[in-house]
Short mmCIF file of C-alpha atoms in Angstrom, two decimals:
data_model
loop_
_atom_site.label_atom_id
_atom_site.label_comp_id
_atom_site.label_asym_id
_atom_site.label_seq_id
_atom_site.Cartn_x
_atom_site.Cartn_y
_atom_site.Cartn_z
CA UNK B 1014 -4.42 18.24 -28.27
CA UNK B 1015 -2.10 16.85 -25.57
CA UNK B 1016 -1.68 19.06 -22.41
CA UNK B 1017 1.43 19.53 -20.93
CA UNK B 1018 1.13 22.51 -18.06
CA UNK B 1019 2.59 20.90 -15.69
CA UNK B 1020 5.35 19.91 -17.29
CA UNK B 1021 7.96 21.99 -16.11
CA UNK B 1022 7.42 22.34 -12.18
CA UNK B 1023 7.34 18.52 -12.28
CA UNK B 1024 10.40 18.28 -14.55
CA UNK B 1025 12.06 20.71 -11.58
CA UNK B 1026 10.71 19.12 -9.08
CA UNK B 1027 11.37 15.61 -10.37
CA UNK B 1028 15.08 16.51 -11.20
CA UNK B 1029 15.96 17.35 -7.71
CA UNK B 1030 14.20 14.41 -5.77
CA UNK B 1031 15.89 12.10 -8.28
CA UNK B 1032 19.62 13.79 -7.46
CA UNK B 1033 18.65 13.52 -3.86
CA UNK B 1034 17.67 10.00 -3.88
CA UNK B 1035 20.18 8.64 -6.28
CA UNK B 1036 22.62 9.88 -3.76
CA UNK B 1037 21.25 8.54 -0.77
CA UNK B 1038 20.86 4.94 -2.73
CA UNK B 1039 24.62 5.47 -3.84
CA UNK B 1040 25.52 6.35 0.03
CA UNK B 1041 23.59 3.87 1.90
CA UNK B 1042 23.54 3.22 5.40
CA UNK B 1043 22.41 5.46 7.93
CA UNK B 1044 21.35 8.27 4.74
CA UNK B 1045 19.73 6.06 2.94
CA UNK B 1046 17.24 4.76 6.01
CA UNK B 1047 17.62 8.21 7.21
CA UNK B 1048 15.75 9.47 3.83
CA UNK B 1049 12.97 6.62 3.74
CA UNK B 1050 12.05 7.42 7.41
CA UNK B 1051 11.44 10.74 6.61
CA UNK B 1052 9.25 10.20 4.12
CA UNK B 1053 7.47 7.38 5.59
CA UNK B 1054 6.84 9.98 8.29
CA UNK B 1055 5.86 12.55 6.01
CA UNK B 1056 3.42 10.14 4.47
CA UNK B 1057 1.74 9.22 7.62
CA UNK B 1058 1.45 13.04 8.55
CA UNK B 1059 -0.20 13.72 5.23
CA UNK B 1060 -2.40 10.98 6.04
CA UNK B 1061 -3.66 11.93 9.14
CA UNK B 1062 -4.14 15.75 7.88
CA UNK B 1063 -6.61 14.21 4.98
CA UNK B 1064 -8.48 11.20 7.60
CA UNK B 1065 -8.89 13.49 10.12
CA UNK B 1066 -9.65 16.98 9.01
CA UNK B 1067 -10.48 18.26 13.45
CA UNK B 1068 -7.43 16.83 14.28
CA UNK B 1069 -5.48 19.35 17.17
CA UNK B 1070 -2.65 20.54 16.20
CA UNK B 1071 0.36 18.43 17.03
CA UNK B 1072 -1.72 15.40 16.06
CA UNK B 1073 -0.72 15.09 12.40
CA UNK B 1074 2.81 16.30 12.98
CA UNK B 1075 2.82 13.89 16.27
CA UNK B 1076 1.98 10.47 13.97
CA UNK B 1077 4.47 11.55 11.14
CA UNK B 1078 7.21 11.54 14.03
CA UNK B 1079 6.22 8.37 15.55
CA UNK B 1080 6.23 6.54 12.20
CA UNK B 1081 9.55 7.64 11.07
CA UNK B 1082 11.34 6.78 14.51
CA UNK B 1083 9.47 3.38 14.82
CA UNK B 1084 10.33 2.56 11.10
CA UNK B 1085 14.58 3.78 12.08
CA UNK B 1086 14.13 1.51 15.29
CA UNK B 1087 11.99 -1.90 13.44
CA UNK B 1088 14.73 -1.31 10.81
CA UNK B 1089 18.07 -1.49 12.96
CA UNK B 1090 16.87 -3.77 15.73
CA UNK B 1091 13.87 -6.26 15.00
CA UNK B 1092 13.41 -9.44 11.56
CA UNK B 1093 11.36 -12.16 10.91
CA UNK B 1094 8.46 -12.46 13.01
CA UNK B 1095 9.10 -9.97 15.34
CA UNK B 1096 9.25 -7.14 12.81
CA UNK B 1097 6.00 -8.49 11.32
CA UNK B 1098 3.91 -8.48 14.62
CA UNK B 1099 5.59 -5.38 15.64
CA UNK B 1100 4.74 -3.48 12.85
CA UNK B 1101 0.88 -4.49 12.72
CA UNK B 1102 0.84 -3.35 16.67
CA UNK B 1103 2.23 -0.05 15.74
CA UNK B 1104 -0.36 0.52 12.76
CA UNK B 1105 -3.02 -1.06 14.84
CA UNK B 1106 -2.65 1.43 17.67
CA UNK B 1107 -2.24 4.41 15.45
CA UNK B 1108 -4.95 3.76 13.44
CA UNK B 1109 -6.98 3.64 16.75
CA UNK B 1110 -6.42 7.40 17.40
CA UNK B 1111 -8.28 8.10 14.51
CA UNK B 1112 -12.16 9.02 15.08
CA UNK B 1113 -13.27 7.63 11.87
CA UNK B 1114 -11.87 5.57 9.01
CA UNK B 1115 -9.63 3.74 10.91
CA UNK B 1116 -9.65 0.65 8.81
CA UNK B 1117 -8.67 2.36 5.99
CA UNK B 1118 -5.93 4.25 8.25
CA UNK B 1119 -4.43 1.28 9.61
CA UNK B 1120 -4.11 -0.39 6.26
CA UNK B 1121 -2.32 2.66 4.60
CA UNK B 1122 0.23 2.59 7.84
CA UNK B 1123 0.94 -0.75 7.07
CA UNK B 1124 1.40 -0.30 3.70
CA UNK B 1125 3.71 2.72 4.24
CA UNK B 1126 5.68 1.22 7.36
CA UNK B 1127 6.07 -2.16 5.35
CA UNK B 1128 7.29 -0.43 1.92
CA UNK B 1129 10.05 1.30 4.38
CA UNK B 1130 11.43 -2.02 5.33
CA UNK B 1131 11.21 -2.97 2.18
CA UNK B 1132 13.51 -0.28 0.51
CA UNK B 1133 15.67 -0.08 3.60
CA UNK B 1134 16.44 -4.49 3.32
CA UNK B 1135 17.03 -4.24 -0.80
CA UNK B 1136 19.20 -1.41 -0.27
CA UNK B 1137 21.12 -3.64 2.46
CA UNK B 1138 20.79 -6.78 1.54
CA UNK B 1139 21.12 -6.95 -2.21
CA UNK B 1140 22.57 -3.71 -3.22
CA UNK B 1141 22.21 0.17 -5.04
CA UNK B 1142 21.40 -1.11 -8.43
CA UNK B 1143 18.30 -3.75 -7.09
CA UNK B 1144 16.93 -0.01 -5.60
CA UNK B 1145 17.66 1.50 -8.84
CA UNK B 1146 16.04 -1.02 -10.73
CA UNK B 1147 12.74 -0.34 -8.75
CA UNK B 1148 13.24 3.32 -8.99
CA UNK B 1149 13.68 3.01 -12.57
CA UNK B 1150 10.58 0.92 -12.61
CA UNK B 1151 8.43 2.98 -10.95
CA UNK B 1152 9.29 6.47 -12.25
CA UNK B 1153 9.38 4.93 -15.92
CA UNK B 1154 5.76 3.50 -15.79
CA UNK B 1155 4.93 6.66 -14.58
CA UNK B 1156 6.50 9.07 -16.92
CA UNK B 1157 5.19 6.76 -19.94
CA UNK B 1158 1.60 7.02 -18.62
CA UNK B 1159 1.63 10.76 -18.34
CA UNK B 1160 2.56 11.21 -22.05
CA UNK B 1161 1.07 8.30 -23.24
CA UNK B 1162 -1.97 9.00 -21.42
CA UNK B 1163 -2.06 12.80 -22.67
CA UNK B 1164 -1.05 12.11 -26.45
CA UNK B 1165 -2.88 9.02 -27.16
CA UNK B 1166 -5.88 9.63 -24.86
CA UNK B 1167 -8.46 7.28 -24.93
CA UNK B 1168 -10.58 5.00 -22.76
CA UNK B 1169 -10.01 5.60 -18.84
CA UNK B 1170 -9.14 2.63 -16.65
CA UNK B 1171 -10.94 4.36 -13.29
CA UNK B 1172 -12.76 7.35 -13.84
CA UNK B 1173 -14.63 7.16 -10.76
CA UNK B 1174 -11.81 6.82 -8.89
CA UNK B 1175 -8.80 8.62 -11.03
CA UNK B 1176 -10.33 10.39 -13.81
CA UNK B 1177 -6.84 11.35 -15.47
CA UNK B 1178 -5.25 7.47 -15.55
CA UNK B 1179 -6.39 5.92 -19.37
CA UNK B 1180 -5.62 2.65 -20.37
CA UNK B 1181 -3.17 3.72 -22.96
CA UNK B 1182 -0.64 4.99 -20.08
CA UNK B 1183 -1.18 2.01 -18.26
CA UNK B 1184 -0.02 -0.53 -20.60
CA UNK B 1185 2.57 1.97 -21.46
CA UNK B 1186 3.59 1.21 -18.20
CA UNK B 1187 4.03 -2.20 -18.94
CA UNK B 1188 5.96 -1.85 -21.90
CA UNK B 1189 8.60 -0.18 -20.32
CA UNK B 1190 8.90 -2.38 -17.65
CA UNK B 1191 9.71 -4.57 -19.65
CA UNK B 1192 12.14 -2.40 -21.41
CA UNK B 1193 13.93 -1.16 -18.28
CA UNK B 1194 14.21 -5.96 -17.23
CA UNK B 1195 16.05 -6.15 -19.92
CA UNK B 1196 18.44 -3.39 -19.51
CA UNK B 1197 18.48 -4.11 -16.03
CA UNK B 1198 18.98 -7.72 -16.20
CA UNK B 1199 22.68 -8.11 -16.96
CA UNK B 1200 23.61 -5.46 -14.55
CA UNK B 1201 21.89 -7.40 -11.68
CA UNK B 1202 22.87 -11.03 -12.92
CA UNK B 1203 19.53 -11.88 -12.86
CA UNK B 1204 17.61 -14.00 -15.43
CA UNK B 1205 14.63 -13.34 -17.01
CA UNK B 1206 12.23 -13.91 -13.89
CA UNK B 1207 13.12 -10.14 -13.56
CA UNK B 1208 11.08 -9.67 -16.59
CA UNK B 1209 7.65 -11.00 -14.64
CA UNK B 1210 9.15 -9.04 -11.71
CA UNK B 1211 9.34 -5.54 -13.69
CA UNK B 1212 5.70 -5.82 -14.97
CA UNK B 1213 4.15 -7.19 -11.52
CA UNK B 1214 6.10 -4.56 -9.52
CA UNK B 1215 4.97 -1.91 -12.10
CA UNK B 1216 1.59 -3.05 -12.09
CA UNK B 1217 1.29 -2.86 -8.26
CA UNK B 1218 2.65 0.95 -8.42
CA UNK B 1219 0.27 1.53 -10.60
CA UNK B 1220 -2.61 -0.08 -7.78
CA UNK B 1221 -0.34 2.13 -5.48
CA UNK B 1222 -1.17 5.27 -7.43
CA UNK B 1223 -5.25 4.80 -7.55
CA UNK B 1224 -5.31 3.59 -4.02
CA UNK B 1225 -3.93 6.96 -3.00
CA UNK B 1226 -6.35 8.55 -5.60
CA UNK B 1227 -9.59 6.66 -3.74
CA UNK B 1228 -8.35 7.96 -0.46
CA UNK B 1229 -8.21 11.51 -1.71
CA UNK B 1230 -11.52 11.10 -3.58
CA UNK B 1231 -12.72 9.97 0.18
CA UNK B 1232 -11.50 12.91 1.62
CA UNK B 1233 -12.06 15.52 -0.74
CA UNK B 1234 -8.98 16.86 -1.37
CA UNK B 1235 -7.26 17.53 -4.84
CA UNK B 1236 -3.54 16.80 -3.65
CA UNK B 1237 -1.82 14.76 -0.59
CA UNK B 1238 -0.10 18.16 0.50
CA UNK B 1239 2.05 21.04 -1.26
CA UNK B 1240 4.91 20.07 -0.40
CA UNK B 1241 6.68 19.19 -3.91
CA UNK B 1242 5.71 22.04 -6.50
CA UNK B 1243 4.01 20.28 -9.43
CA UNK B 1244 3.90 17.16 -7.59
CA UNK B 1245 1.41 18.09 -4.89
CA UNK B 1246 2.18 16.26 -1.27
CA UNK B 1247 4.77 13.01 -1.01
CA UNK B 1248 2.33 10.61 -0.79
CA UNK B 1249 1.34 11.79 -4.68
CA UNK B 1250 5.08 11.20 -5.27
CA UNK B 1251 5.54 7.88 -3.73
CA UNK B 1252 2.37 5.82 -3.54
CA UNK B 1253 3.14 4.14 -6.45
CA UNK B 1254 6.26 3.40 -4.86
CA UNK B 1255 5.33 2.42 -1.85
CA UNK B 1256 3.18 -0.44 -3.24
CA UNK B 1257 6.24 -1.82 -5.71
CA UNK B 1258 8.14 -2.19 -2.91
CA UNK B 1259 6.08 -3.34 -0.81
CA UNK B 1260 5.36 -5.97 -3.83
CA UNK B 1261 9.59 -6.36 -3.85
CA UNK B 1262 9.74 -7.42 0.02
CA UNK B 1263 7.32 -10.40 -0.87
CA UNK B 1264 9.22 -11.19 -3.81
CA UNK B 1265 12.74 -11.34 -1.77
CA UNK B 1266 11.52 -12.65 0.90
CA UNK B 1267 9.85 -15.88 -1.25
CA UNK B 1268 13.02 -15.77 -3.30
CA UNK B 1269 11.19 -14.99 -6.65
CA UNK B 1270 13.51 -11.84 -6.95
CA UNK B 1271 15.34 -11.88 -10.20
CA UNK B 1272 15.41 -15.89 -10.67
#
């Protein structure tokens, strides 16, 4: 019998991020990169609470700070190669101050300080509704795997890694990606290239979500944080989104975005 509760503190929960992030995508600007640094930052904290457990305090709370203000500074002031270099440096170095697991550190920085950029140049470069779109992507793959993956059940894709994803929700995922192209693609003028986008950018949120899963496995910890009731920490909330847009940058940047 399908299991459902959760269901309401993430229904809560989920309700107000979405009204709070719909209206920073709808606002732009300095909100809008205001809101991504914060989380970014938050991510990085979370991070650093989980990789390094005898951490002083100040330490977690210190990298959460840096990342947000270098991601608000990369953003307004550096491109091209610049902001590439830049950005390993930063990881690089934090990822240093770590006693152990550094590798993996680094590479989760990266991944977080890179997703950043990516939301904050879609949201300035091509508009609300490209965000949307990957919102829409990423919170649609997941809320199809949750209740396909509790009502249909059936083989899991990673036990040993995420013992609650099945294949079932996955390629639930995919349908509707596919789903959300085509409502997507006359609002955006795009043709049906955003079709491969959808399910690529879906699939790598999905990645996104068991990465995060093997790092808390590593660490032995059930959730990121508390911070989101029913949600667990923001890094629960967004790794799947960090990865899709992480996955978008590449795909705007090559010019395979929409074609």
């Amino acid at each position: 019998m399908a299991e459902f509760n959760d269901l309401r503190a993430r229904a809560l929960s989920g309700a107000a991020m979405a009204g709070l992030g719909a209206g920073a995508i709808w606002l732009g600007g300095p909100i809008f990169i205001g809101l991504v640094c914060v989380l970014s930052g938050l991510m990085v904290w979370e991070l650093t609470r989980m990789l390094d457990t005898d951490a002083p305090f100040g330490k977690a709370e210190a990298a959460g700070f840096t990342a947000a203000v270098v991601l608000a500074v990369f953003a307004w002031r550096f491109d091209g190669a610049a902001l590439l270099g830049l950005t390993l440096l930063v990881a690089a170095l934090m990822a240093w101050r770590f006693p152990k697991d550094r590798a993996v550190a680094g590479a989760y920085i990266v991944l977080i300080l890179f997703a950043g950029l990516g939301l904050i140049v879609l949201r300035g470069d091509y508009g609300a509704l490209w965000v949307l779109w990957l919102v829409a992507l990423v919170v649609g793959s997941d809320v199809a795997g949750y209740f396909a993956g509790r009502i249909f059940g059936g083989p899991k894709l990673w036990p040993r890694v995420s013992p609650k994803k099945t294949w079932s929700g996955t390629v639930a995922g995919w349908v509707v990606a596919v789903g959300i192209a085509f409502v997507f693609m006359p609002l955006l003028g795009a043709g049906a290239g955003l079709i491969f986008a959808s399910v690529l950018i879906t699939m790598a949120g999905q990645a996104g979500d068991i990465v995060e899963s093997a790092i808390k496995r590593h660490a032995g910890v059930k959730d990121s944080s508390n911070l989101i009731p029913g949600h667990g920490g923001v890094m629960d909330r967004f790794d799947a989104l960090v990865a899709a847009a992480l996955v978008e940058l590449v795909l705007a940047q090559t010019g395979l975005l929409g074609v």
